[in-house]
Short mmCIF file of C-alpha atoms in Angstrom, two decimals:
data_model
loop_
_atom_site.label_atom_id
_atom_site.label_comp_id
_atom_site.label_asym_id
_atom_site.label_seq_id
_atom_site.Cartn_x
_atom_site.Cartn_y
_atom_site.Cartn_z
CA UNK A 1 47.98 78.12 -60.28
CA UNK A 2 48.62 77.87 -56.76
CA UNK A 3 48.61 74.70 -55.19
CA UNK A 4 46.45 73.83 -51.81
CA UNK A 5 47.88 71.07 -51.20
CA UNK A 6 51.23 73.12 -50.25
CA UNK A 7 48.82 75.49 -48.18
CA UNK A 8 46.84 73.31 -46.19
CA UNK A 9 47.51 69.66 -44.80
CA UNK A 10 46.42 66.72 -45.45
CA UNK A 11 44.32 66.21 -42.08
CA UNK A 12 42.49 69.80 -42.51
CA UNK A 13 42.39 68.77 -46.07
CA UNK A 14 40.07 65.82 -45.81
CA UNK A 15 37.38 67.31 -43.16
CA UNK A 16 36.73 70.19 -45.80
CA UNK A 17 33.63 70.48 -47.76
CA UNK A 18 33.38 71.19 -52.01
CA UNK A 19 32.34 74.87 -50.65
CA UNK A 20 34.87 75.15 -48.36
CA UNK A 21 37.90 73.98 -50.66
CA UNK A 22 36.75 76.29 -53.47
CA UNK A 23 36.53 79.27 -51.12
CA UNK A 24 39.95 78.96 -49.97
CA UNK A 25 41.27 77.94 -53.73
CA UNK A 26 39.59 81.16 -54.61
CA UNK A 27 41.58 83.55 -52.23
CA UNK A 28 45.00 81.94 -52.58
CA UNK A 29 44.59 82.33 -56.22
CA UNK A 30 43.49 86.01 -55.25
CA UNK A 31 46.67 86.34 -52.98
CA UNK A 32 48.83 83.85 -54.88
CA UNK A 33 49.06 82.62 -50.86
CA UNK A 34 47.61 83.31 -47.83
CA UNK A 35 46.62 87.13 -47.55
CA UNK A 36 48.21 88.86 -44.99
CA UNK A 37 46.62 90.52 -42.33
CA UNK A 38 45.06 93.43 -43.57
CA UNK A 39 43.83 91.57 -46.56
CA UNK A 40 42.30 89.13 -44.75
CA UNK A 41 40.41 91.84 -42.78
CA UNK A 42 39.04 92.77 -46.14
CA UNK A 43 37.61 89.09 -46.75
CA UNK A 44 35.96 89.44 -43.51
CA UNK A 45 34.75 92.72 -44.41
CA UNK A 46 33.39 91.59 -47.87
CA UNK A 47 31.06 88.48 -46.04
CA UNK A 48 29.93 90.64 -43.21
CA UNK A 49 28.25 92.83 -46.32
CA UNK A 50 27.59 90.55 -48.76
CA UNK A 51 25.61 88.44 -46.07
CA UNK A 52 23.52 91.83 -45.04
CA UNK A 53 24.79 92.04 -41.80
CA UNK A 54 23.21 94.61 -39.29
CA UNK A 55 25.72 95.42 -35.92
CA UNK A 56 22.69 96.26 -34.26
CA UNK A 57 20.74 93.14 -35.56
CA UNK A 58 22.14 89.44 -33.99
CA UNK A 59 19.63 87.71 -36.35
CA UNK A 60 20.64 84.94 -38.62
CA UNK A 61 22.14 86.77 -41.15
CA UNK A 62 25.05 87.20 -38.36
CA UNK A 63 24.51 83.37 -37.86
CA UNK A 64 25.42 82.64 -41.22
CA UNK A 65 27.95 85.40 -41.78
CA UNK A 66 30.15 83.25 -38.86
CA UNK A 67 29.48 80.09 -40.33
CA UNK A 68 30.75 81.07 -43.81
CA UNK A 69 34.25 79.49 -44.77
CA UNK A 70 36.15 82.81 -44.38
CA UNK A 71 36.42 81.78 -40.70
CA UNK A 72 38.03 78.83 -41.53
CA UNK A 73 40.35 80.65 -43.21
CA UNK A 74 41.11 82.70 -40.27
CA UNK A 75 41.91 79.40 -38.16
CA UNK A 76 44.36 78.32 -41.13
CA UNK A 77 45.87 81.79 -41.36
CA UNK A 78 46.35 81.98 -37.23
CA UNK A 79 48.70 78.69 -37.73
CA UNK A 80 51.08 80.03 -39.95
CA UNK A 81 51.46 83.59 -39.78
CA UNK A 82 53.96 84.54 -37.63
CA UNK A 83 52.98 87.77 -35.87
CA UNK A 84 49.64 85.35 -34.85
CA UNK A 85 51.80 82.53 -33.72
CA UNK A 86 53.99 84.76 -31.39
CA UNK A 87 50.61 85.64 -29.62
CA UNK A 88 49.84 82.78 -28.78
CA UNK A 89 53.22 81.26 -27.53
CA UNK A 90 53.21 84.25 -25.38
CA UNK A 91 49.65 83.65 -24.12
CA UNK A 92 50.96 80.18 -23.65
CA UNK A 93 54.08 80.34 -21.71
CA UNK A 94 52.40 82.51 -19.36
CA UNK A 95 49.70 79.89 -18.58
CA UNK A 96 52.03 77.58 -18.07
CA UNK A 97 54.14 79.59 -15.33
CA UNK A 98 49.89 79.20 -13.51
CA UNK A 99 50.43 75.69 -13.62
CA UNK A 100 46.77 75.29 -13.73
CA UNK A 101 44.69 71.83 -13.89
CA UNK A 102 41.77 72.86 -15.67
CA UNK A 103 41.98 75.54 -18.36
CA UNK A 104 38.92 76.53 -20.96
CA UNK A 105 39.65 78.53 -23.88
CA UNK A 106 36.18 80.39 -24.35
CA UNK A 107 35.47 81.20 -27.86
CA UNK A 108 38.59 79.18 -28.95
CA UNK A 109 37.53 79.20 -32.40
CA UNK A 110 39.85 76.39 -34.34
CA UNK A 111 41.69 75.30 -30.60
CA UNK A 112 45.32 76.95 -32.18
CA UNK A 113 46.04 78.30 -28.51
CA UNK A 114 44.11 75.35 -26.86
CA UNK A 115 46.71 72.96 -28.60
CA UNK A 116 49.88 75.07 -27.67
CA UNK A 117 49.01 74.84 -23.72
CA UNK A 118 47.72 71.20 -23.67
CA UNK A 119 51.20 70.54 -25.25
CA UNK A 120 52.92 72.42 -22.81
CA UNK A 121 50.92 71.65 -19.88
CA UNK A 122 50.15 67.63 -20.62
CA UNK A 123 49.14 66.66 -17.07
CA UNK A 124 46.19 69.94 -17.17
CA UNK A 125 42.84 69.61 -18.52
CA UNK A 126 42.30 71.73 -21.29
CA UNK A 127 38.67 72.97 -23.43
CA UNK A 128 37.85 74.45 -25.76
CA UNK A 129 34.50 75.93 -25.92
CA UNK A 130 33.14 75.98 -29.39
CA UNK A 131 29.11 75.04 -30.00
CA UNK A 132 29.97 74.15 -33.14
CA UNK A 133 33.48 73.00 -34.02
CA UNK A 134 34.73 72.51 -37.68
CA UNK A 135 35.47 68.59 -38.05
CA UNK A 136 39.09 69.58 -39.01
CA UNK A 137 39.72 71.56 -35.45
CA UNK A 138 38.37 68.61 -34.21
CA UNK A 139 41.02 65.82 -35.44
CA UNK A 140 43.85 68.34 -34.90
CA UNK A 141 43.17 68.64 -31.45
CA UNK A 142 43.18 64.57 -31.59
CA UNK A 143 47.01 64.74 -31.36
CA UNK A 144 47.21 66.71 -28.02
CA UNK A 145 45.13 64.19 -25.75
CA UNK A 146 44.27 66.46 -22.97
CA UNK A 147 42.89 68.85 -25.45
CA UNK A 148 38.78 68.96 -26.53
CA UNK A 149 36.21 70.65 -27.64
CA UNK A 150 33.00 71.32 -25.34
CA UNK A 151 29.89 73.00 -26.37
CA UNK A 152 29.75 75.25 -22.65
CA UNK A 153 31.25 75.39 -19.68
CA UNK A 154 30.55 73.00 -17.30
CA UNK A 155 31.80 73.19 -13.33
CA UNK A 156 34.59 75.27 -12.13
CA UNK A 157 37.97 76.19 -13.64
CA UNK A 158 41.46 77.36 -12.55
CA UNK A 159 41.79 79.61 -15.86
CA UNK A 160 39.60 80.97 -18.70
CA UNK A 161 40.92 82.15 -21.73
CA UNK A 162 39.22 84.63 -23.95
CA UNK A 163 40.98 86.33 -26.79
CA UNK A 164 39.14 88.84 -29.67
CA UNK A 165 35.56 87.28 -28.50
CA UNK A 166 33.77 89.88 -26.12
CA UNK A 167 33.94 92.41 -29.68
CA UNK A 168 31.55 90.74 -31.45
CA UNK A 169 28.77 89.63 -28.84
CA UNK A 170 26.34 92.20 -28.39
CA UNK A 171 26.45 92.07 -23.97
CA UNK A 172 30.15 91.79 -23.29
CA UNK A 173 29.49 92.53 -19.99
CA UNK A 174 26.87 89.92 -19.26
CA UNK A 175 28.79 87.02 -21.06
CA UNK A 176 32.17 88.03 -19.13
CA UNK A 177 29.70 87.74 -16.19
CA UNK A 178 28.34 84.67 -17.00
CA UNK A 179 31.81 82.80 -17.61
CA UNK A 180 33.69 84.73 -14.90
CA UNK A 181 30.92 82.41 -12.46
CA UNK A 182 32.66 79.19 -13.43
CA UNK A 183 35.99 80.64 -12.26
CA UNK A 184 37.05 79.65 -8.77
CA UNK A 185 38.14 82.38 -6.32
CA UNK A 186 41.38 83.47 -6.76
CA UNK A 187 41.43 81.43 -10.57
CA UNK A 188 42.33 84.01 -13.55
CA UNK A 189 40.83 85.20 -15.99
CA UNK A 190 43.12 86.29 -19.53
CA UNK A 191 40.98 88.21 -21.52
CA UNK A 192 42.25 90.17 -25.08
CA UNK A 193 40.04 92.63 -26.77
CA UNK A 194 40.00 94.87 -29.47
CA UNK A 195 37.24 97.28 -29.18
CA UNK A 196 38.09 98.98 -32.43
CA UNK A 197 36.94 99.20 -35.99
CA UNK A 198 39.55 97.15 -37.62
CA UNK A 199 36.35 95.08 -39.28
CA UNK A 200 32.85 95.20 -39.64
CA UNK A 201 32.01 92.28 -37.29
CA UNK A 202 33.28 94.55 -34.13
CA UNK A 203 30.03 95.99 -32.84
CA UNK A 204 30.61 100.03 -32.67
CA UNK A 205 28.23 100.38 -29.87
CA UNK A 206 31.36 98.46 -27.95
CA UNK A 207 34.01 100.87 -29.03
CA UNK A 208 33.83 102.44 -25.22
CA UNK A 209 34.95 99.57 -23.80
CA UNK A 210 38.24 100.63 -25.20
CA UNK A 211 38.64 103.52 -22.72
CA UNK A 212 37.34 101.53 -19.53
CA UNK A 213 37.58 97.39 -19.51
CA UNK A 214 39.36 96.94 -16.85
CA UNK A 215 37.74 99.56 -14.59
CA UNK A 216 34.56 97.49 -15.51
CA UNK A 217 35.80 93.74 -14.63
CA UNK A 218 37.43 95.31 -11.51
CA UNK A 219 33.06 96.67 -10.59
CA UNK A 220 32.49 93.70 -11.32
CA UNK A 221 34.96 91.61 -8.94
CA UNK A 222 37.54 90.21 -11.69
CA UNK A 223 41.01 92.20 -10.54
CA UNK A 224 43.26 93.69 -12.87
CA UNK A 225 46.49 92.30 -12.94
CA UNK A 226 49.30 91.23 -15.44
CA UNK A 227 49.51 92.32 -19.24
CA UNK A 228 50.09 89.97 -21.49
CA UNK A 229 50.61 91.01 -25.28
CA UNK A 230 47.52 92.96 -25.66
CA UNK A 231 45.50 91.26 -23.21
CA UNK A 232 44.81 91.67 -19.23
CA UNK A 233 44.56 89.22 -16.88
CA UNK A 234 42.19 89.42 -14.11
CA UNK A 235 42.01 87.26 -10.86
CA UNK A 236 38.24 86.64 -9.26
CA UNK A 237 38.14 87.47 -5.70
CA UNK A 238 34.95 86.78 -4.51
CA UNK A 239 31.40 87.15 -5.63
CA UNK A 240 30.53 88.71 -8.80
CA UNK A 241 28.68 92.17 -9.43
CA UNK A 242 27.37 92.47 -12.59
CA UNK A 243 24.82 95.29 -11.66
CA UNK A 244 28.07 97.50 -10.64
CA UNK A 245 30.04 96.19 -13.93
CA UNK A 246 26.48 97.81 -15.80
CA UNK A 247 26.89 100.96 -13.55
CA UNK A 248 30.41 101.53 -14.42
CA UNK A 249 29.70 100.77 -18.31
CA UNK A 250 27.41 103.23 -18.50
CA UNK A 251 29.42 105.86 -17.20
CA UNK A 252 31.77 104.97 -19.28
CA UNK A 253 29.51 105.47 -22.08
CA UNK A 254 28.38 108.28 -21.55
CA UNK A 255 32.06 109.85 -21.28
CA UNK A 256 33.15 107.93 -24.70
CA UNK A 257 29.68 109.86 -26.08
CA UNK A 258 30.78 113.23 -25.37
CA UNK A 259 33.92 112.95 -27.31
CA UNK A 260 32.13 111.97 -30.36
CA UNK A 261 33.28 114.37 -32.36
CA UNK A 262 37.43 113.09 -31.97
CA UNK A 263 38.70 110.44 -33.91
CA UNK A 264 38.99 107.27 -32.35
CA UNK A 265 42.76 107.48 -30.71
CA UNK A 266 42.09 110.84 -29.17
CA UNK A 267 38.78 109.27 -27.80
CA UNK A 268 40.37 106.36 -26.44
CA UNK A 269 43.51 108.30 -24.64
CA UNK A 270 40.97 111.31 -23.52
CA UNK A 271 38.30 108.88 -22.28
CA UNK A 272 40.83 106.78 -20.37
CA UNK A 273 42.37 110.07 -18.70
CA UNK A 274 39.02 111.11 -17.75
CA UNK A 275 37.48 107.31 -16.13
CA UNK A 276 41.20 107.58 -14.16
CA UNK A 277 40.33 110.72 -13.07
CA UNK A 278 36.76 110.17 -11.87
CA UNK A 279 36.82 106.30 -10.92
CA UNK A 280 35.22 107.02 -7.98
CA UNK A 281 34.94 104.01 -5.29
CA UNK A 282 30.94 104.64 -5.27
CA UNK A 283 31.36 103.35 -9.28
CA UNK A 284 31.88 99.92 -8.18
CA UNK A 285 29.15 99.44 -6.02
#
């Protein structure tokens, strides 16, 4: 029988619920462990249908299917698999060569990354935006003292962070929009997305935003500008556009439509050769 109490630690340990500790006792029983990866795509997978989830329904089935314990798992898993770790000390030591003051991880889901920067940057204000926070993300983040949780975003910031969130919301564009405005000019802006069907939960009516993100954000005023892992960082330099974002979305829609027929990695590298090709200046306004 394997033993939770060797998986997860005493402080996450007391802020779970019956539900939630028989859930998790469940899969590492299933995976004598923690799955990997792939396996726990396949949890994911198995909520998103046993709840009835509809990709082109946000009703409250979705609501539930994100509230179920599964996601909890994938905060727990993020902390001590290794591939998931690197990430995020990448992500982290780039932030810190910003030296921002005032960082907000959007979407930051159980504050992992949140807790590496405030660590490494003590002196800079750092969020995470979570509605609703588990109780357990919330006393971890306890230790790291410029580190909390926040239901929105509230002023102006010198960095966002947004990593695998814009996949599952049904108007990427509008919500990258909508948090790019509390971004001061010249602040930056790392977003990492994976527009692809490695689960359920990643809306297909977003798979073209594999071929043309960045063309997008840069319509809509956010400029391209380093890679980091497999996100993009974008700098705000002035006003915002969504309506030429929309314009440039659609186009890119339409091109991702007319290679239906190819599987998904010829779509992605023939779409992106033909919105290089045809990214036309009167795109972006």
């Amino acid at each position: 029988m394997v033993e939770v109490n060797r998986l997860v630690s005493p402080l996450v340990r007391e802020h779970l619920g019956e539900a939630e500790l028989s859930y998790l006792l469940s899969v590492f029983e299933r995976y004598q462990g923690y799955p990997s990866l792939q396996q726990l795509w396949q949890l994911v997978d198995e909520q998103w249908q046993a709840h009835g989830c509809d990709p082109l329904q946000m009703d409250g089935r979705v609501s539930a299917f994100y509230r179920h314990p599964v996601w909890l798992l994938n905060g727990l898993f993020v902390e001590q698999d290794p591939q998931s770790l690197a990430q995020r000390q990448a992500f982290t030591e780039w932030v810190v060569q910003q030296a921002p003051v005032r960082v907000a991880d959007f979407g930051g889901g159980f504050g992992s990354l949140a807790r590496f920067i405030g660590a490494a940057l003590p002196k800079a204000s750092v969020e995470v935006v979570e509605p609703h926070p588990h109780p357990a993300a919330i006393a971890l983040a306890a230790d790291t003292p410029n580190v909390r949780f926040v239901p929105e975003l509230t002023g102006d910031y010198d960095l966002l962070i947004a990593t695998d969130v814009f996949e599952h919301v049904p108007d990427p564009i509008a919500l990258a929009a909508s948090t790019a405005s509390h971004l001061r000019i010249g602040g930056h802006y790392l977003i990492a997305n994976c527009f692809a069907p490695v689960v359920q939960c990643h809306l297909p009516h977003l798979f073209h935003h594999a071929i043309a993100w960045d063309q997008a954000m840069e319509a809509m005023g956010l400029q391209p500008m380093d890679r980091v892992i497999y996100g993009r960082v974008f700098q705000r330099i002035g006003d915002l556009d969504l309506n030429a974002s929309r314009r440039f979305n659609q186009f890119a829609n339409t091109v991702y439509s007319l290679l239906k027929p190819l599987p998904i990695g010829g779509k992605r590298i023939i779409g992106k050769a033909i919105i290089k090709l045809f990214n036309f200046p009167c795109l972006h306004f």
